[in-house]
């Protein structure tokens, strides 16, 4: 029997009432939250089957707004915690929810190496080009779409997480726009089902501190990936990114998905049986 209606009800009931959410009204992260709930319900996942790992920043708070299992770690560390959790319990659906500053500045080494390792962990970057929580300093993705003639140490070029992920070995690379939560849900569901590391770079406007990359700006610049694009072809994925760049457009959908299939956790150094034999007591004592 399908658990879809039950799953939908559970994620809706588990959600924090809107008035207790601390994001600014209109923040793009509301769209990500809506898409996330729809994706979890669509996959008929129940809260005990999911771990949401939040990064630090406005985006990381999303983990507090759904009562599934959650973990909130240090700045830049979300992917490391997610990987550890997946190694300890491979049956969990592990979803990392982090910002652009968190992932692509202090956390960039975790990002590159998780792309290389390719564990079955998903990452949604709520990309807004700024550090919203600390009042809007430029992040590594600041400058998207701006006509910047000359870069400087203070204003270096935009870091494109999709290109970085592909060159680093990621096996699922996609983009979404939080102004369209239904489309987000489709892409997130694909990412959560992917048997390796799955990146979704979500354009999520910061309505308070990034006045350039607004909803209207995104609506003019996003464009669905053509239906005839073959995401399993890495050369085609690269050509697609170049083509969209040339035309000043941002592709939405699955850019690259490696054709192979694998049991990801079997390639990791710490297996379930090894963990079962480990004695965590000395470690726990340090925290008592
Ligand atoms: Fe959202 Fe920006 Fe407000 Fe943070 S500061 S909650 S990212 S709109
Ligand atoms: Mg940000």
Coordinates of C-alpha atoms and ligand atoms in Angstrom, one line a residue:
X1 CA 0.0 0.0 0.0
X2 CA 1.3 3.4 -0.9
X3 CA 2.4 5.7 2.0
X4 CA 2.3 8.8 -0.2
X5 CA -0.6 10.6 1.5
X6 CA 0.7 9.6 5.0
X7 CA 4.2 11.0 4.0
X8 CA 2.7 14.2 2.7
X9 CA 0.7 14.7 5.9
X10 CA 3.7 13.9 8.1
X11 CA 6.0 16.4 6.5
X12 CA 3.3 19.1 6.5
X13 CA 2.4 18.5 10.1
X14 CA 6.1 18.4 11.1
X15 CA 6.7 21.8 9.5
X16 CA 7.3 24.8 11.8
X17 CA 4.4 27.2 11.6
X18 CA 5.3 30.0 9.2
X19 CA 5.3 32.7 11.8
X20 CA 8.1 31.0 13.7
X21 CA 10.4 30.9 10.7
X22 CA 13.1 33.5 11.0
X23 CA 13.9 34.1 7.4
X24 CA 13.0 37.5 5.9
X25 CA 9.6 37.6 4.2
X26 CA 10.2 36.6 0.5
X27 CA 13.5 34.8 1.1
X28 CA 14.2 32.3 -1.6
X29 CA 14.7 29.6 1.0
X30 CA 10.9 29.4 1.5
X31 CA 10.8 27.9 -2.0
X32 CA 13.5 25.4 -1.2
X33 CA 11.6 24.4 2.0
X34 CA 8.4 23.9 0.0
X35 CA 10.3 21.9 -2.7
X36 CA 12.0 19.8 -0.1
X37 CA 8.7 18.8 1.6
X38 CA 7.2 17.9 -1.8
X39 CA 10.2 15.8 -2.7
X40 CA 10.2 13.9 0.6
X41 CA 6.5 13.2 0.2
X42 CA 6.9 12.2 -3.4
X43 CA 9.6 9.6 -2.5
X44 CA 7.4 8.5 0.4
X45 CA 10.2 9.0 2.9
X46 CA 9.4 9.1 6.5
X47 CA 11.2 11.3 9.1
X48 CA 13.2 8.4 10.6
X49 CA 14.5 7.5 7.2
X50 CA 16.0 10.9 6.6
X51 CA 18.9 12.9 8.0
X52 CA 19.1 16.6 7.2
X53 CA 22.5 18.2 7.9
X54 CA 22.4 22.0 8.0
X55 CA 25.3 24.3 7.3
X56 CA 25.8 27.6 9.1
X57 CA 23.9 30.6 7.7
X58 CA 20.3 31.5 6.9
X59 CA 20.0 28.5 4.7
X60 CA 21.2 26.0 7.4
X61 CA 18.1 27.0 9.4
X62 CA 15.9 25.0 7.0
X63 CA 16.8 21.9 9.0
X64 CA 15.0 23.4 12.0
X65 CA 11.8 23.9 10.0
X66 CA 11.0 20.2 9.5
X67 CA 11.1 17.7 12.3
X68 CA 13.1 15.0 10.8
X69 CA 16.5 13.9 12.1
X70 CA 18.8 16.8 12.0
X71 CA 22.4 17.9 12.6
X72 CA 23.8 21.4 12.7
X73 CA 27.5 21.6 12.7
X74 CA 30.3 24.1 12.1
X75 CA 30.7 26.5 9.3
X76 CA 31.9 24.7 6.1
X77 CA 31.6 21.3 7.8
X78 CA 28.1 20.2 6.7
X79 CA 29.4 17.8 4.0
X80 CA 31.9 16.2 6.3
X81 CA 29.1 15.5 8.9
X82 CA 26.8 14.2 6.2
X83 CA 29.5 11.8 4.9
X84 CA 30.2 10.5 8.4
X85 CA 26.5 9.9 9.0
X86 CA 26.2 8.0 5.7
X87 CA 29.2 5.9 6.6
X88 CA 27.7 5.0 10.0
X89 CA 24.2 4.3 8.7
X90 CA 24.1 3.7 4.9
X91 CA 20.3 3.1 4.9
X92 CA 19.6 6.8 5.8
X93 CA 18.8 9.3 3.1
X94 CA 21.3 12.0 3.9
X95 CA 20.5 15.5 2.7
X96 CA 22.9 18.4 3.2
X97 CA 21.3 21.9 3.1
X98 CA 23.9 24.6 3.0
X99 CA 24.7 28.1 1.6
X100 CA 27.0 29.3 -1.1
X101 CA 29.4 30.9 1.4
X102 CA 29.4 27.9 3.6
X103 CA 30.0 25.4 0.8
X104 CA 32.3 27.3 -1.6
X105 CA 34.5 29.4 0.8
X106 CA 35.4 27.8 4.1
X107 CA 33.9 24.4 3.0
X108 CA 35.3 24.2 -0.5
X109 CA 37.8 21.4 0.4
X110 CA 34.9 19.3 1.7
X111 CA 33.0 20.0 -1.5
X112 CA 35.8 19.0 -3.8
X113 CA 36.6 15.8 -2.0
X114 CA 33.0 14.7 -1.5
X115 CA 32.6 15.1 -5.3
X116 CA 35.7 12.8 -5.8
X117 CA 34.5 10.2 -3.2
X118 CA 31.0 10.2 -4.5
X119 CA 29.1 8.8 -1.5
X120 CA 25.3 8.7 -1.8
X121 CA 24.8 12.0 -0.1
X122 CA 22.8 14.9 -1.6
X123 CA 23.6 18.6 -1.3
X124 CA 21.3 21.5 -2.0
X125 CA 23.2 24.8 -2.1
X126 CA 20.9 27.7 -1.5
X127 CA 22.9 30.0 -3.7
X128 CA 22.3 33.8 -3.2
X129 CA 25.7 35.3 -3.8
X130 CA 26.0 36.7 -0.3
X131 CA 26.5 35.8 3.4
X132 CA 23.0 36.7 4.4
X133 CA 23.2 35.9 8.1
X134 CA 26.2 38.3 8.6
X135 CA 24.5 41.1 6.7
X136 CA 25.3 40.6 3.1
X137 CA 29.1 40.4 2.4
X138 CA 30.0 39.0 -1.0
X139 CA 30.3 35.3 -1.1
X140 CA 32.3 33.2 -3.8
X141 CA 29.1 33.3 -6.0
X142 CA 28.7 37.0 -5.9
X143 CA 28.8 38.7 -9.3
X144 CA 26.5 36.2 -11.2
X145 CA 25.4 37.9 -14.4
X146 CA 27.1 41.2 -13.6
X147 CA 29.0 43.0 -16.3
X148 CA 32.4 43.1 -14.4
X149 CA 35.1 44.4 -16.7
X150 CA 38.0 43.8 -14.4
X151 CA 38.4 41.6 -11.4
X152 CA 40.4 42.5 -8.3
X153 CA 41.4 40.9 -5.0
X154 CA 38.3 42.4 -3.4
X155 CA 36.0 41.4 -6.2
X156 CA 37.3 38.1 -7.7
X157 CA 35.4 36.0 -10.3
X158 CA 32.2 34.0 -9.6
X159 CA 32.8 30.4 -8.6
X160 CA 30.5 28.1 -10.6
X161 CA 29.6 25.1 -8.4
X162 CA 28.4 23.1 -11.3
X163 CA 31.6 23.3 -13.3
X164 CA 33.7 22.7 -10.1
X165 CA 31.6 19.6 -9.3
X166 CA 32.0 18.1 -12.7
X167 CA 35.8 18.6 -12.8
X168 CA 36.0 17.2 -9.3
X169 CA 34.2 14.0 -10.3
X170 CA 30.6 14.5 -9.1
X171 CA 28.2 12.1 -10.7
X172 CA 25.0 14.2 -10.5
X173 CA 24.9 17.9 -11.1
X174 CA 21.7 19.9 -11.4
X175 CA 20.2 23.4 -11.0
X176 CA 16.9 24.7 -9.8
X177 CA 15.3 28.0 -9.0
X178 CA 13.4 28.4 -5.7
X179 CA 10.9 30.6 -7.5
X180 CA 9.5 27.4 -8.9
X181 CA 9.2 25.0 -5.9
X182 CA 7.4 22.3 -8.0
X183 CA 10.4 22.0 -10.4
X184 CA 12.7 22.1 -7.3
X185 CA 10.8 19.1 -5.9
X186 CA 11.4 17.1 -9.1
X187 CA 15.1 17.8 -9.2
X188 CA 15.5 17.2 -5.4
X189 CA 13.7 13.9 -5.7
X190 CA 16.1 12.8 -8.5
X191 CA 19.1 14.0 -6.4
X192 CA 17.9 12.0 -3.4
X193 CA 17.5 8.8 -5.5
X194 CA 20.9 9.2 -7.1
X195 CA 23.3 6.4 -5.8
X196 CA 26.3 8.8 -5.5
X197 CA 27.0 12.4 -4.6
X198 CA 24.3 14.7 -5.9
X199 CA 24.6 18.4 -6.2
X200 CA 21.7 20.7 -6.7
X201 CA 22.7 24.4 -7.1
X202 CA 19.5 26.2 -6.2
X203 CA 19.2 29.9 -7.1
X204 CA 17.6 31.2 -4.0
X205 CA 17.3 35.0 -3.9
X206 CA 18.3 36.9 -0.8
X207 CA 15.7 39.7 -1.1
X208 CA 17.4 41.7 1.7
X209 CA 21.1 41.9 0.6
X210 CA 21.4 40.9 -3.0
X211 CA 19.3 43.4 -4.9
X212 CA 20.8 42.5 -8.3
X213 CA 20.0 38.7 -8.4
X214 CA 16.3 39.3 -7.6
X215 CA 13.3 37.0 -8.5
X216 CA 12.6 39.2 -11.6
X217 CA 16.3 39.0 -12.6
X218 CA 16.2 35.2 -12.3
X219 CA 12.9 34.9 -14.2
X220 CA 14.5 36.7 -17.1
X221 CA 17.7 34.6 -17.0
X222 CA 16.7 31.0 -16.1
X223 CA 15.8 28.6 -18.9
X224 CA 14.9 24.9 -18.8
X225 CA 17.5 22.5 -20.2
X226 CA 16.3 21.3 -23.6
X227 CA 14.6 17.8 -23.6
X228 CA 17.1 16.5 -26.1
X229 CA 20.1 17.1 -23.8
X230 CA 21.8 13.8 -22.9
X231 CA 22.9 14.3 -19.2
X232 CA 24.9 11.0 -19.3
X233 CA 27.3 12.6 -21.9
X234 CA 29.9 14.7 -20.0
X235 CA 31.1 16.4 -23.2
X236 CA 27.4 17.4 -23.9
X237 CA 27.1 18.7 -20.3
X238 CA 30.1 20.9 -20.7
X239 CA 28.9 22.1 -24.1
X240 CA 25.5 22.9 -22.5
X241 CA 27.1 25.0 -19.8
X242 CA 29.2 26.9 -22.4
X243 CA 26.1 27.5 -24.6
X244 CA 24.1 28.9 -21.8
X245 CA 27.0 31.1 -20.7
X246 CA 27.4 32.5 -24.1
X247 CA 23.7 33.4 -24.2
X248 CA 23.7 34.8 -20.7
X249 CA 21.2 32.2 -19.5
X250 CA 21.2 29.8 -16.5
X251 CA 20.2 26.2 -17.2
X252 CA 17.6 24.5 -15.0
X253 CA 17.4 20.8 -14.7
X254 CA 19.9 17.9 -14.7
X255 CA 23.1 19.0 -16.4
X256 CA 25.2 15.8 -15.8
X257 CA 24.4 12.4 -14.5
X258 CA 27.1 9.7 -14.7
X259 CA 25.6 6.6 -16.3
X260 CA 27.2 4.1 -13.9
X261 CA 25.5 2.5 -10.9
X262 CA 27.2 1.4 -7.6
X263 CA 26.7 0.7 -4.0
X264 CA 28.4 3.8 -2.7
X265 CA 29.0 2.9 0.9
X266 CA 30.9 -0.2 0.0
X267 CA 33.7 1.9 -1.3
X268 CA 34.1 3.9 1.9
X269 CA 36.8 3.0 4.4
X270 CA 34.5 2.5 7.4
X271 CA 31.9 -0.1 6.9
X272 CA 28.8 -0.9 9.0
X273 CA 30.3 -4.0 10.5
X274 CA 33.5 -2.2 11.5
X275 CA 31.5 0.5 13.2
X276 CA 29.4 -2.1 15.1
X277 CA 32.7 -3.5 16.6
X278 CA 34.0 0.0 17.6
X279 CA 33.7 1.0 21.3
X280 CA 32.5 4.7 21.4
X281 CA 32.4 4.8 25.2
X282 CA 35.8 6.6 25.7
X283 CA 34.7 9.2 23.2
X284 CA 31.3 9.7 24.9
X285 CA 33.0 10.1 28.3
X286 CA 34.7 13.3 26.9
X287 CA 31.3 14.9 26.4
X288 CA 29.7 14.0 29.7
Ligands
LIG1 FE1 17.0 35.1 3.3 FE2 18.7 37.0 2.8 FE3 16.9 37.3 4.8 FE4 18.9 35.5 5.0 S1 19.1 37.8 4.9 S2 16.7 35.2 5.5 S3 19.1 34.8 2.9 S4 16.5 37.1 2.6
LIG2 MG1 24.6 32.8 0.7

